[in-house]
C-alpha positions as semicolon CSV with decimal commas, in nm:
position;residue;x (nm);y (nm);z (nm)
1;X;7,911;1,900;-8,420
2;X;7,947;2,249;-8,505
3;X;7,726;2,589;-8,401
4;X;7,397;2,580;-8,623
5;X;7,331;2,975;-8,542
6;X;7,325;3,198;-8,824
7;X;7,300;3,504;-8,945
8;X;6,958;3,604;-9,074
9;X;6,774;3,852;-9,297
10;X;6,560;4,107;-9,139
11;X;6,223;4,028;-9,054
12;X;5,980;4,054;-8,728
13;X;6,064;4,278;-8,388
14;X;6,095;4,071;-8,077
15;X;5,839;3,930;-7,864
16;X;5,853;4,011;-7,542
17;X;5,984;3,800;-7,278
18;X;5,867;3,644;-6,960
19;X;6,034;3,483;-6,659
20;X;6,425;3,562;-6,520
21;X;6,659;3,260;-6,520
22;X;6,716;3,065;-6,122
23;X;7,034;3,185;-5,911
24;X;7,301;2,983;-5,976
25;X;7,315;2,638;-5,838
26;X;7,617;2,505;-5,655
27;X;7,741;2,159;-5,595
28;X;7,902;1,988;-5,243
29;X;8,250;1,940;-5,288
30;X;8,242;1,624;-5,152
31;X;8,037;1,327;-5,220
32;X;7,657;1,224;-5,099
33;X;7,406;1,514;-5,126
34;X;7,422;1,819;-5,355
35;X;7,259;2,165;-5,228
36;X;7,126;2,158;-5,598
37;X;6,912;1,813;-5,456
38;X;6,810;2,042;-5,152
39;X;6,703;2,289;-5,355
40;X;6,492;2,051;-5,535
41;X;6,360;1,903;-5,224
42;X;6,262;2,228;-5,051
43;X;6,123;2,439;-5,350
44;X;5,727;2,455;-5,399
45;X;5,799;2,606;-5,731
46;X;5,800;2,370;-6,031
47;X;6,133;2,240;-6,101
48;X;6,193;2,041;-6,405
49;X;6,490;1,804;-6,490
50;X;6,749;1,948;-6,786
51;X;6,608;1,654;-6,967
52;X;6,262;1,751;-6,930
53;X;6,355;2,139;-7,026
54;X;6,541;2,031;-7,372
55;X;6,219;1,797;-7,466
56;X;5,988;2,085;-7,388
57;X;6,229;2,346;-7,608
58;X;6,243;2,029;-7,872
59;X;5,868;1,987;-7,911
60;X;5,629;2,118;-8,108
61;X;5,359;2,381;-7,912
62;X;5,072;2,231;-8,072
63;X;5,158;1,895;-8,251
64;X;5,317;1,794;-7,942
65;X;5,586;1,603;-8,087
66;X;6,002;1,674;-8,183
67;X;6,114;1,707;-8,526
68;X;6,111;1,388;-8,725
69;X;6,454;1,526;-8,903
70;X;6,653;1,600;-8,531
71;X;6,877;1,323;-8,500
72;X;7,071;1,512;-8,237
73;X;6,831;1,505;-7,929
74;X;6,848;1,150;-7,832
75;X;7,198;1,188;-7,735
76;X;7,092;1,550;-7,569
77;X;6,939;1,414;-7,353
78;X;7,160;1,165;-7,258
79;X;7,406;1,407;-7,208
80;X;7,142;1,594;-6,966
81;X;7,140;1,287;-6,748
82;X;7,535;1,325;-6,738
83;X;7,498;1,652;-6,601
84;X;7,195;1,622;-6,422
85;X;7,379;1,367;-6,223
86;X;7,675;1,560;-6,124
87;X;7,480;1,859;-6,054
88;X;7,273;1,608;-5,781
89;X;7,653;1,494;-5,649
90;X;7,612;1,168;-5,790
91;X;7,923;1,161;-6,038
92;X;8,188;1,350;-6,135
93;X;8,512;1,286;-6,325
94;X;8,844;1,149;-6,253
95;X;9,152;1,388;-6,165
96;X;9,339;1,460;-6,493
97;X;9,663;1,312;-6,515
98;X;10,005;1,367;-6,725
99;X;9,804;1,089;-6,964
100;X;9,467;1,170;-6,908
101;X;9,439;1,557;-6,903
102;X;9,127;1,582;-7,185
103;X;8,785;1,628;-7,043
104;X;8,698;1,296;-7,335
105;X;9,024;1,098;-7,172
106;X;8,851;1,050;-6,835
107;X;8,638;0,840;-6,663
108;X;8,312;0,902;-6,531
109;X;8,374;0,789;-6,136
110;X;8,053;0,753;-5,896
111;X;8,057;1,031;-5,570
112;X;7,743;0,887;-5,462
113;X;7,435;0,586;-5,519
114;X;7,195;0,709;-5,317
115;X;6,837;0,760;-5,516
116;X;6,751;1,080;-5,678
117;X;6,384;1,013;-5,693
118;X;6,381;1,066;-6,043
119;X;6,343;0,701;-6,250
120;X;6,562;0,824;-6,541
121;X;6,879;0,935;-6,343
122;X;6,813;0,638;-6,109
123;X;6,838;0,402;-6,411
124;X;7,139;0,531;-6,520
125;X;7,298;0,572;-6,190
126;X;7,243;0,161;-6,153
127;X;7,449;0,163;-6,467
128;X;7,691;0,356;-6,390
129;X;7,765;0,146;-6,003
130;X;7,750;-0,153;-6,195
131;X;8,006;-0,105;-6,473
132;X;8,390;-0,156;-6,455
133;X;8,637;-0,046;-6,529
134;X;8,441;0,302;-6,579
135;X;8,355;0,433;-6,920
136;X;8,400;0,787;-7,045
137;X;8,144;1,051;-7,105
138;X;8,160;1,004;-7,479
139;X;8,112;0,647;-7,457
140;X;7,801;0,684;-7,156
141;X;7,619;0,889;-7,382
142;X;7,675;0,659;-7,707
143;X;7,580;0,348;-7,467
144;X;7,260;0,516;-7,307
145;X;7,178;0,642;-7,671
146;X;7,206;0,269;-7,797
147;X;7,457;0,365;-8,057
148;X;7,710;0,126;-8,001
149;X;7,742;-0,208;-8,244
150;X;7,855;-0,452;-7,961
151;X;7,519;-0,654;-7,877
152;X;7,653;-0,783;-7,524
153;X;7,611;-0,366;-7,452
154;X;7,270;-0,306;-7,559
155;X;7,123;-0,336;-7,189
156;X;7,291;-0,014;-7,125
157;X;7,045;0,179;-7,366
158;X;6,798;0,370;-7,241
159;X;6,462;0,322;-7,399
160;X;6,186;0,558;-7,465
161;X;6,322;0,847;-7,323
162;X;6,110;1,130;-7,489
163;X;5,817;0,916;-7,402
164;X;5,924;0,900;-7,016
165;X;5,978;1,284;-6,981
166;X;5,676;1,363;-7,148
167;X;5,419;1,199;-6,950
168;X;5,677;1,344;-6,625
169;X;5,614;1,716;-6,768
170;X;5,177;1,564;-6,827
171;X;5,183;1,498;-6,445
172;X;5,363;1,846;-6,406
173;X;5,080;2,009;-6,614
174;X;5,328;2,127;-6,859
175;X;5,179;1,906;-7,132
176;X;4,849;1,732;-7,205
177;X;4,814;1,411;-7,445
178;X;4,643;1,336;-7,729
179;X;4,600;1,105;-8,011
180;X;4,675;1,208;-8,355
181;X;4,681;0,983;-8,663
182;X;4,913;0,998;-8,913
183;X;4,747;0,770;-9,222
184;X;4,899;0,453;-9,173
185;X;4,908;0,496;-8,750
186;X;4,812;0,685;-8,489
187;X;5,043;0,850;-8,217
188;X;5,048;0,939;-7,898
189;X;5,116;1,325;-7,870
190;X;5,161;1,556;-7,593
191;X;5,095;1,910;-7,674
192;X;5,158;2,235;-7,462
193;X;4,955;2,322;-7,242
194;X;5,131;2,587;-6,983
195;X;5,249;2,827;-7,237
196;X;5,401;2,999;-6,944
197;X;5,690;2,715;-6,829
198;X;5,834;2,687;-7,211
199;X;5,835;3,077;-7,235
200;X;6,015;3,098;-6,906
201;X;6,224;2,832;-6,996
202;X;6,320;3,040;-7,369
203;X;6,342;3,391;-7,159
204;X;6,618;3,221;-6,954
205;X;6,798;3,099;-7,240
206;X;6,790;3,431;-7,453
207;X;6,837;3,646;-7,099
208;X;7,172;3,473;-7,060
209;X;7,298;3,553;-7,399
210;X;7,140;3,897;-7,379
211;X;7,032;4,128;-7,045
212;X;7,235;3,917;-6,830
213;X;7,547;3,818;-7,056
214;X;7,820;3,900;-6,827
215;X;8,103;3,885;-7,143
216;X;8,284;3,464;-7,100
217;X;8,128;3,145;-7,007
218;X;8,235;3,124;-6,653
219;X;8,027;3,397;-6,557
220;X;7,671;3,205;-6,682
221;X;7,475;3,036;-6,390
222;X;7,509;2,687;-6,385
223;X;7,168;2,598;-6,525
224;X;7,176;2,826;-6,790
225;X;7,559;2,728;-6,907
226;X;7,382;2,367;-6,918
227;X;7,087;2,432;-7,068
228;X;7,273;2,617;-7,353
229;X;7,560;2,321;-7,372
230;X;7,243;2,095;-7,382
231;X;7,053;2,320;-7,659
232;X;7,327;2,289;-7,870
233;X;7,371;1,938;-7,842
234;X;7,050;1,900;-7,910
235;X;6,998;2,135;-8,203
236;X;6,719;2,329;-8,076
237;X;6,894;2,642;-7,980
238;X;6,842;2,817;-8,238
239;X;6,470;2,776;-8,268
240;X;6,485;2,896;-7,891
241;X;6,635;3,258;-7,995
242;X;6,375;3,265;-8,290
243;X;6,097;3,484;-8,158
244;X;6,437;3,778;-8,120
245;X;6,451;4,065;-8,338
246;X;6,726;4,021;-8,606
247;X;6,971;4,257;-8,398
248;X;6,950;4,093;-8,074
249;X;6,943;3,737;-8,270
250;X;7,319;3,830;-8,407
251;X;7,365;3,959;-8,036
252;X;7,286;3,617;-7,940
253;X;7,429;3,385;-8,199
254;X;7,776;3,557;-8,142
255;X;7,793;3,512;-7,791
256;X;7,631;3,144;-7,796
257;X;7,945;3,128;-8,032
258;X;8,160;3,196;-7,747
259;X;8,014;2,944;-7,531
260;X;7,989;2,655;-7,741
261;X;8,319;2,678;-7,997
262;X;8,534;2,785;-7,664
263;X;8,810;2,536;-7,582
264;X;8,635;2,282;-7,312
265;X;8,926;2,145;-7,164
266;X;9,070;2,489;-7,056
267;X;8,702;2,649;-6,922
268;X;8,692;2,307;-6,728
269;X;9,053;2,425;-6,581
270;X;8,898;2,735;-6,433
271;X;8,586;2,507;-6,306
272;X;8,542;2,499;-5,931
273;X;8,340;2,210;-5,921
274;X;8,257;1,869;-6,046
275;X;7,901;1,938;-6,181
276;X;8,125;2,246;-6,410
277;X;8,372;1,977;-6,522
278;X;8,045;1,770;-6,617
279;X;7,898;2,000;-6,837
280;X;8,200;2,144;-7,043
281;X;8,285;1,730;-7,073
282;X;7,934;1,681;-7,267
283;X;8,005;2,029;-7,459
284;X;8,330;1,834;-7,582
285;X;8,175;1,559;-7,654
286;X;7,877;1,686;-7,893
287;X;8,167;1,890;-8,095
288;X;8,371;1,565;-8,103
């Protein structure tokens, strides 16, 4: 998969932005609890799951539902569960070795089973205990997608995903539902109804390209480096940088270029941490 931003012709000045992106998250070293998980424990703010924050940039304000033409965001999201995971201390990858040195070479190895409270990372968690010999990232995200033509692997998919983190970000208050037909059927949807969390949620994206761009990847907070890694996988970054003026858009697109066409195996060589190693892993694997 290759960067979708382009260049565009001039047109509207930028709307103005709301919200500054969380300090960055860090990861135990060793296995069992992350301080991300504390974080998540202690915080009265509203917290949402990468999953739930690439459905909510994927969706539609007011129809409520993602592009019928985005074939990419399944497997986004599955790829937010990979990192979600090792942010939470749950899995990370195996040491590279004189044979196994690529981030797509090695195996996804569990650091911890205890529950994260969340039913979509516990699901795949169960998974990922119960399989050996362990797969890769590539081939997790193709198995929890359902892409994989070997029937005695189907019970690894994942089904109705979108469906799941909606009604999570309904009980949140992010989104309401309604029904909608569409001629021959009628469809559950689930517009937008706190403007506020998806404009947060776009100010943090932009602000890391932008105001708070610090020149290379390693310098992003954790969250945002994932959220972009995930936006791209996803194809809805560039529909997230839409409401910029046409300067700071090529501002943005150039550095998002630096990000996501970097080399992912040697940014994962200056990682510190597993969760780091995680999310360059699922960069490689949506370019593969």
């Amino acid at each position: 998969m290759t960067t979708t931003l382009i260049r565009r012709g001039k047109r509207a000045a930028d709307s103005s932005m709301v919200g500054r992106h969380d300090p960055e998250d860090e990861d135990s070293q060793g296995g069992g609890h992350s301080d991300e998980e504390n974080d998540y424990d202690s915080s009265k703010a509203l917290r949402l799951t990468l999953m739930e924050e690439i459905l909510l940039l994927g969706l539609k304000d007011k129809e409520g539902y993602t592009s019928f033409w985005n074939d990419n965001i399944s497997s986004g999201l599955r790829g937010g569960i990979m990192i979600e995971l090792a942010i939470r201390g749950r899995i990370h990858l195996e040491p590279p070795t004189m044979r196994k040195r690529r981030l797509l070479d090695r195996k996804v190895l569990l650091r911890s089973d205890a529950p994260t409270g969340d039913v979509l990372l516990d699901e795949a968690l169960k998974h990922m205990k119960a399989t050996e010999p362990p797969e890769t990232v590539s081939s997790w995200i193709q198995l929890l997608t359902g892409e994989t033509w070997n029937p005695m692997r189907m019970h690894y998919q994942m089904r109705n995903v979108r469906e799941r983190l909606a009604k999570s970000l309904v009980e949140k208050g992010v989104l309401t539902t309604e029904k909608q037909n569409f001629l021959f059927f009628d469809m559950t949807t689930h517009p937008l109804s706190n403007s506020g969390q998806k404009e947060q949620l776009v100010a943090k994206l932009q602000d890391g390209l932008l105001d708070r761009w610090a020149g290379e990847p390693q310098r992003l907070d954790r969250r945002t480096l994932a959220l972009m890694v995930l936006a791209h996988a996803s194809d809805v970054l560039e529909s997230s940088l839409g409401s910029l003026s046409d300067e700071r858009f090529d501002t943005a697109s150039e550095r998002s270029k630096t990000v996501l066409e970097a080399d992912a195996d040697a940014q994962a060589c200056k990682s510190t941490s597993p969760a780091d190693e995680m999310i360059w892993a699922v960069l490689a694997a949506s370019n593969a």
